[in-house]
Amino acid sequence: MVVEAEISKEERACLVALSQVTHVGPVRLGRLREYFGSLDAAWRAGERDLRQILDERALRAVLTARASVEPELVLDRIAKSGAGIVTVLDDAYPRILREIPSPPPVLYYRGTLPDADERSIAIVGTRRATSYGREVTSRLASELAAAGIGIVSGLAKGIDGVAHRAALDAGGRTFAVLGSGVDVIYPHEHRQLAERTVESGALISDYPPGTRPDAPNFPPRNRIISGLSLATVVVEAPARSGALITVGFAADQGRDVYAVPGSILSPASDGTNRLLRQGALPLTSATDLLEDLNLAPPGAAPAAQLEFPMTDDERAMYARVTSEPQHIDELAYSAGLSIAAASALMTMLELKGLVANAGGQHFMSTAVRPKSTRQLPS
């Protein structure tokens, strides 16, 4: 649909009312407006004319809605809920979201929507985050927020909540995309976090105020999380994680996907490690992201490399790696491990940016060794 600097109240009311009708999505709304010249005209059109655009199921839904809904009263009800409205026809609609296939026709929000030139990154992951996942998320979100990058996530428990909170604590902006109305906060324990988000960013949803957080609502909202973002970062996700749905949307939208490497022994990282095997970009520091996407402000000091926690086995193996290439057989023998076990550990160290494969399964150190007060096994 063509963007307009200002649309009439009648057109806005009919767009919002039609967007709430079952079986009438962005594509059908666009066809209705193109055929009738306006959605106001489409709302008042006769059944015979509507049949030119709508199938029987959508037609019945529209006729039923028209019999019981007054579009301008819909706007009044939303205003009373405290939610703002922006439609895909408005100039204020987030520019980056408009670029995705079939952007949501209407967004409801509390707070301040992203600016036209807002640069945002999505950070998503499991609700059952480990201490490793929480630490990495906090550091990534705070460093990106300090660099002026907005943080987009879904206000869920685990990685989402940590990302929002870290961005706010760093003085940044964060945007929470909900699977409910913006007046229905879920989970309940994030109500205070939601209010903090409203103060510096926004709660955003394409579900009308009053919508309950039903399970089927959450997968579709993930397209907005990725759609508002230049790239999506998956910090920690098991093999069957809702965060991987966001990855699918990001790929469809032509947006980059980054994954943080995790322990091969942790089920919480099965999904992220699989993404890396499938071609996701490995992320080991906020600097990687800022440089890849040309987001670093001129003259900015580089963000610190993330010091990913190492397991005891990884630490023991890392202690044997030097600045000179060594074959995996030699490293395995030195550590008293099988070739398979040593190779797995070296893969994790390589993903964490601590070692490099110099070719022919020869490995060497690439990073300054993190300080440790623990005694390494001999």
XYZ file of N, CA and C in Angstrom, residues 9-134:
378
model
N -9.273 10.269 9.045
C -9.672 9.497 10.218
C -10.531 8.309 9.801
N -11.374 8.506 8.775
C -12.233 7.423 8.305
C -11.405 6.276 7.716
N -10.381 6.642 6.918
C -9.539 5.631 6.317
C -8.764 4.857 7.389
N -8.245 5.600 8.383
C -7.512 4.952 9.471
C -8.434 4.009 10.243
N -9.635 4.471 10.538
C -10.579 3.668 11.307
C -10.935 2.385 10.561
N -11.156 2.482 9.246
C -11.518 1.298 8.470
C -10.328 0.344 8.323
N -9.133 0.901 8.201
C -7.945 0.039 8.141
C -7.791 -0.748 9.429
N -7.924 -0.062 10.564
C -7.783 -0.745 11.852
C -8.894 -1.782 12.030
N -10.125 -1.401 11.687
C -11.244 -2.331 11.850
C -11.075 -3.564 10.963
N -10.690 -3.359 9.703
C -10.504 -4.494 8.791
C -9.326 -5.367 9.190
N -8.282 -4.750 9.752
C -7.105 -5.536 10.155
C -7.429 -6.485 11.296
N -8.524 -6.205 12.013
C -8.915 -7.059 13.123
C -9.899 -8.154 12.713
N -10.231 -8.183 11.424
C -11.158 -9.196 10.924
C -10.384 -10.465 10.565
N -10.844 -11.596 11.060
C -10.208 -12.879 10.751
C -10.198 -13.124 9.247
N -9.092 -13.660 8.746
C -8.918 -14.026 7.332
C -8.674 -12.825 6.415
N -8.509 -11.639 6.994
C -8.181 -10.471 6.165
C -6.792 -9.994 6.604
N -5.780 -10.412 5.864
C -4.407 -10.066 6.198
C -3.877 -8.936 5.349
N -2.582 -8.679 5.426
C -1.975 -7.560 4.691
C -2.211 -7.616 3.181
N -2.141 -8.811 2.595
C -2.300 -8.928 1.139
C -3.716 -8.565 0.727
N -4.707 -9.105 1.420
C -6.097 -8.795 1.078
C -6.423 -7.326 1.335
N -5.863 -6.757 2.394
C -6.093 -5.337 2.645
C -5.568 -4.493 1.487
N -4.395 -4.835 1.006
C -3.828 -4.106 -0.120
C -4.685 -4.235 -1.366
N -5.197 -5.436 -1.615
C -6.050 -5.638 -2.795
C -7.370 -4.885 -2.670
N -7.926 -4.867 -1.462
C -9.167 -4.127 -1.244
C -8.974 -2.644 -1.512
N -7.883 -2.096 -1.016
C -7.655 -0.659 -1.203
C -7.380 -0.331 -2.666
N -6.650 -1.211 -3.319
C -6.358 -0.982 -4.741
C -7.636 -1.053 -5.581
N -8.506 -1.993 -5.283
C -9.712 -2.203 -6.078
C -10.746 -1.094 -5.843
N -10.946 -0.720 -4.571
C -11.996 0.241 -4.247
C -11.488 1.684 -4.144
N -10.154 1.865 -4.151
C -9.605 3.212 -4.060
C -9.339 3.660 -2.640
N -10.024 3.060 -1.683
C -9.807 3.353 -0.270
C -10.420 2.237 0.552
N -9.972 2.086 1.771
C -10.561 1.072 2.646
C -11.889 1.546 3.211
N -12.058 2.851 3.270
C -13.354 3.411 3.659
C -14.419 2.954 2.652
N -14.076 3.031 1.362
C -15.010 2.581 0.326
C -15.201 1.073 0.381
N -14.116 0.353 0.674
C -14.212 -1.105 0.776
C -15.140 -1.511 1.920
N -15.062 -0.800 3.032
C -15.906 -1.105 4.184
C -17.393 -0.946 3.839
N -17.708 0.001 2.969
C -19.101 0.286 2.621
C -19.554 -0.446 1.354
N -18.656 -1.202 0.730
C -18.970 -1.835 -0.549
C -20.011 -2.948 -0.404
N -20.721 -3.201 -1.491
C -21.720 -4.255 -1.493
C -21.096 -5.637 -1.572
N -21.893 -6.640 -1.227
C -21.395 -8.016 -1.194
C -20.898 -8.467 -2.558
N -21.604 -8.094 -3.602
C -21.200 -8.531 -4.941
C -19.821 -7.988 -5.294
N -19.573 -6.727 -4.980
C -18.257 -6.134 -5.279
C -17.158 -6.758 -4.435
N -17.461 -7.014 -3.166
C -16.450 -7.606 -2.287
C -16.036 -8.999 -2.766
N -16.964 -9.695 -3.415
C -16.643 -11.037 -3.926
C -15.553 -11.000 -5.000
N -15.324 -9.850 -5.591
C -14.285 -9.743 -6.604
C -12.882 -9.881 -5.992
N -12.789 -9.639 -4.688
C -11.489 -9.649 -4.001
C -11.402 -10.760 -2.959
N -12.484 -11.017 -2.263
C -12.451 -11.914 -1.107
C -13.027 -13.284 -1.436
N -12.432 -14.324 -0.840
C -13.026 -15.649 -0.945
C -14.200 -15.726 0.034
N -14.913 -16.818 0.001
C -16.142 -16.922 0.783
C -15.883 -16.766 2.283
N -14.825 -17.372 2.758
C -14.525 -17.313 4.201
C -14.227 -15.888 4.643
N -13.375 -15.177 3.899
C -13.046 -13.802 4.246
C -14.254 -12.883 4.072
N -15.053 -13.143 3.032
C -16.246 -12.328 2.800
C -17.204 -12.429 3.976
N -17.463 -13.650 4.433
C -18.374 -13.826 5.565
C -17.840 -13.125 6.813
N -16.519 -13.190 7.015
C -15.923 -12.544 8.194
C -16.105 -11.024 8.122
N -15.926 -10.435 6.942
C -16.079 -8.989 6.785
C -17.536 -8.584 6.995
N -18.468 -9.313 6.400
C -19.880 -8.975 6.544
C -20.331 -9.081 7.993
N -19.830 -10.088 8.697
C -20.161 -10.252 10.113
C -19.616 -9.086 10.926
N -18.372 -8.680 10.632
C -17.770 -7.561 11.351
C -18.531 -6.269 11.092
N -18.914 -6.037 9.850
C -19.621 -4.801 9.522
C -20.955 -4.692 10.243
N -21.569 -5.843 10.536
C -22.868 -5.839 11.201
C -22.770 -5.493 12.680
N -21.568 -5.605 13.231
C -21.438 -5.410 14.682
C -20.372 -4.397 15.093
N -19.623 -3.864 14.122
C -18.496 -2.994 14.453
C -18.669 -1.626 13.813
N -18.420 -0.587 14.594
C -18.370 0.779 14.076
C -16.907 1.214 14.091
N -16.255 1.389 12.917
C -14.815 1.649 12.874
C -14.341 2.787 13.785
N -15.048 3.894 13.822
C -14.570 5.010 14.641
C -14.643 4.682 16.129
N -15.580 3.840 16.513
C -15.646 3.421 17.917
C -14.475 2.504 18.267
N -13.974 1.772 17.256
C -12.786 0.942 17.471
C -11.610 1.832 17.848
N -11.441 2.948 17.129
C -10.360 3.879 17.448
C -10.525 4.469 18.842
N -11.749 4.818 19.194
C -11.998 5.387 20.520
C -11.641 4.388 21.617
N -12.006 3.140 21.409
C -11.722 2.109 22.414
C -10.218 1.916 22.591
N -9.482 1.954 21.495
C -8.034 1.797 21.574
C -7.408 2.982 22.290
N -7.894 4.187 21.985
C -7.367 5.386 22.636
C -7.579 5.314 24.148
N -8.728 4.805 24.568
C -9.021 4.702 25.999
C -8.115 3.695 26.686
N -7.579 2.745 25.923
C -6.686 1.739 26.512
C -5.297 2.305 26.786
N -5.004 3.489 26.226
C -3.683 4.093 26.394
C -2.694 3.711 25.315
N -3.139 2.940 24.326
C -2.240 2.518 23.258
C -2.253 3.512 22.104
N -1.112 3.674 21.474
C -1.031 4.443 20.244
C -1.226 3.527 19.049
N -1.529 4.120 17.904
C -1.727 3.354 16.674
C -0.890 3.972 15.576
N -0.210 3.127 14.796
C 0.436 3.585 13.566
C 0.124 2.544 12.501
N -0.274 3.005 11.325
C -0.627 2.081 10.252
C 0.447 2.106 9.173
N 0.422 1.084 8.342
C 1.403 0.975 7.270
C 1.261 2.119 6.263
N 0.144 2.844 6.302
C -0.059 3.988 5.426
C 0.567 5.257 5.977
N 0.971 5.221 7.260
C 1.495 6.416 7.924
C 2.982 6.584 7.681
N 3.397 7.818 7.566
C 4.815 8.127 7.404
C 5.605 7.717 8.647
N 4.928 7.677 9.808
C 5.610 7.350 11.068
C 5.822 5.857 11.261
N 5.280 5.037 10.376
C 5.470 3.586 10.480
C 6.959 3.271 10.343
N 7.514 2.383 11.199
C 8.958 2.093 11.137
C 9.416 1.717 9.729
N 10.350 2.478 9.208
C 10.780 2.297 7.821
C 11.339 0.902 7.569
N 12.149 0.408 8.489
C 12.789 -0.890 8.284
C 11.767 -2.022 8.287
N 10.690 -1.875 9.059
C 9.654 -2.907 9.102
C 8.836 -2.893 7.812
N 8.680 -1.730 7.221
C 7.919 -1.621 5.983
C 8.582 -2.402 4.844
N 9.899 -2.656 4.977
C 10.654 -3.323 3.908
C 10.418 -4.835 3.851
N 9.830 -5.427 4.900
C 9.671 -6.878 4.911
C 8.468 -7.280 4.061
N 8.413 -8.538 3.609
C 7.233 -8.989 2.877
C 5.978 -8.918 3.750
N 4.921 -8.346 3.239
C 3.631 -8.248 3.947
C 3.793 -7.718 5.374
N 4.265 -6.474 5.541
C 4.410 -5.927 6.893
C 3.053 -5.832 7.577
N 3.017 -5.925 8.914
C 1.734 -5.831 9.620
C 1.051 -4.505 9.317
N -0.227 -4.516 8.958
C -0.918 -3.284 8.570
C -1.018 -2.263 9.694
N -1.127 -2.759 10.923
C -1.323 -1.875 12.066
C -0.405 -2.306 13.202
N 0.213 -1.338 13.835
C 0.972 -1.580 15.061
C 0.329 -0.796 16.192
N 0.187 -1.457 17.326
C -0.259 -0.803 18.549
C 0.966 -0.672 19.439
N 1.082 0.432 20.152
C 2.302 0.621 20.940
C 2.055 1.489 22.159
N 2.946 1.333 23.104
C 3.060 2.235 24.249
C 4.504 2.684 24.318
N 4.723 3.985 24.408
C 6.085 4.502 24.429
C 6.374 5.271 23.156
N 7.605 5.149 22.674
C 8.040 5.867 21.475
C 8.574 4.875 20.460
N 7.978 4.873 19.274
C 8.413 3.945 18.223
C 9.830 4.265 17.765
N 10.498 3.308 17.127
C 11.836 3.583 16.589
C 11.814 4.762 15.621
N 12.869 5.588 15.675
C 12.997 6.697 14.740
C 13.195 6.157 13.329
N 13.021 7.033 12.351
C 13.177 6.616 10.950
C 14.571 6.064 10.682
N 15.560 6.624 11.381
C 16.943 6.184 11.162
C 17.459 5.324 12.314
N 16.543 4.783 13.118
C 16.926 3.932 14.261
C 17.686 2.698 13.773
N 18.775 2.392 14.435
C 19.565 1.199 14.113
C 19.385 0.221 15.265
N 18.755 -0.893 14.971
C 18.419 -1.846 16.034
C 18.874 -3.255 15.680
N 19.137 -4.029 16.723
C 19.544 -5.423 16.612
C 18.617 -6.258 17.496
N 18.165 -7.391 16.983
C 17.360 -8.308 17.789
C 18.273 -9.273 18.541
N 18.008 -9.449 19.815
C 18.710 -10.442 20.626
C 17.656 -11.385 21.195
N 17.757 -12.668 20.838
C 16.743 -13.635 21.238
C 17.411 -14.907 21.748
N 16.599 -15.749 22.378
C 17.134 -17.002 22.891
C 16.152 -17.707 23.805
N 16.640 -18.715 24.475
C 15.811 -19.577 25.289
C 15.263 -18.876 26.532
N 14.097 -19.335 26.958
C 13.531 -18.853 28.223
C 14.267 -19.469 29.410
N 14.913 -20.605 29.184
C 15.634 -21.302 30.260
C 17.138 -21.070 30.099
N 17.522 -19.827 30.203
C 18.920 -19.454 29.965
C 19.828 -19.959 31.080
N 21.020 -20.367 30.701
C 22.041 -20.748 31.663
C 22.765 -19.485 32.133
N 23.624 -19.634 33.125
C 24.404 -18.477 33.583
C 25.299 -17.958 32.465
N 25.781 -18.870 31.626
C 26.593 -18.488 30.463
C 25.765 -17.619 29.505
N 24.566 -18.070 29.193
C 23.718 -17.320 28.278
C 23.359 -15.952 28.822
N 23.076 -15.882 30.111
C 22.729 -14.602 30.718
C 23.912 -13.641 30.705
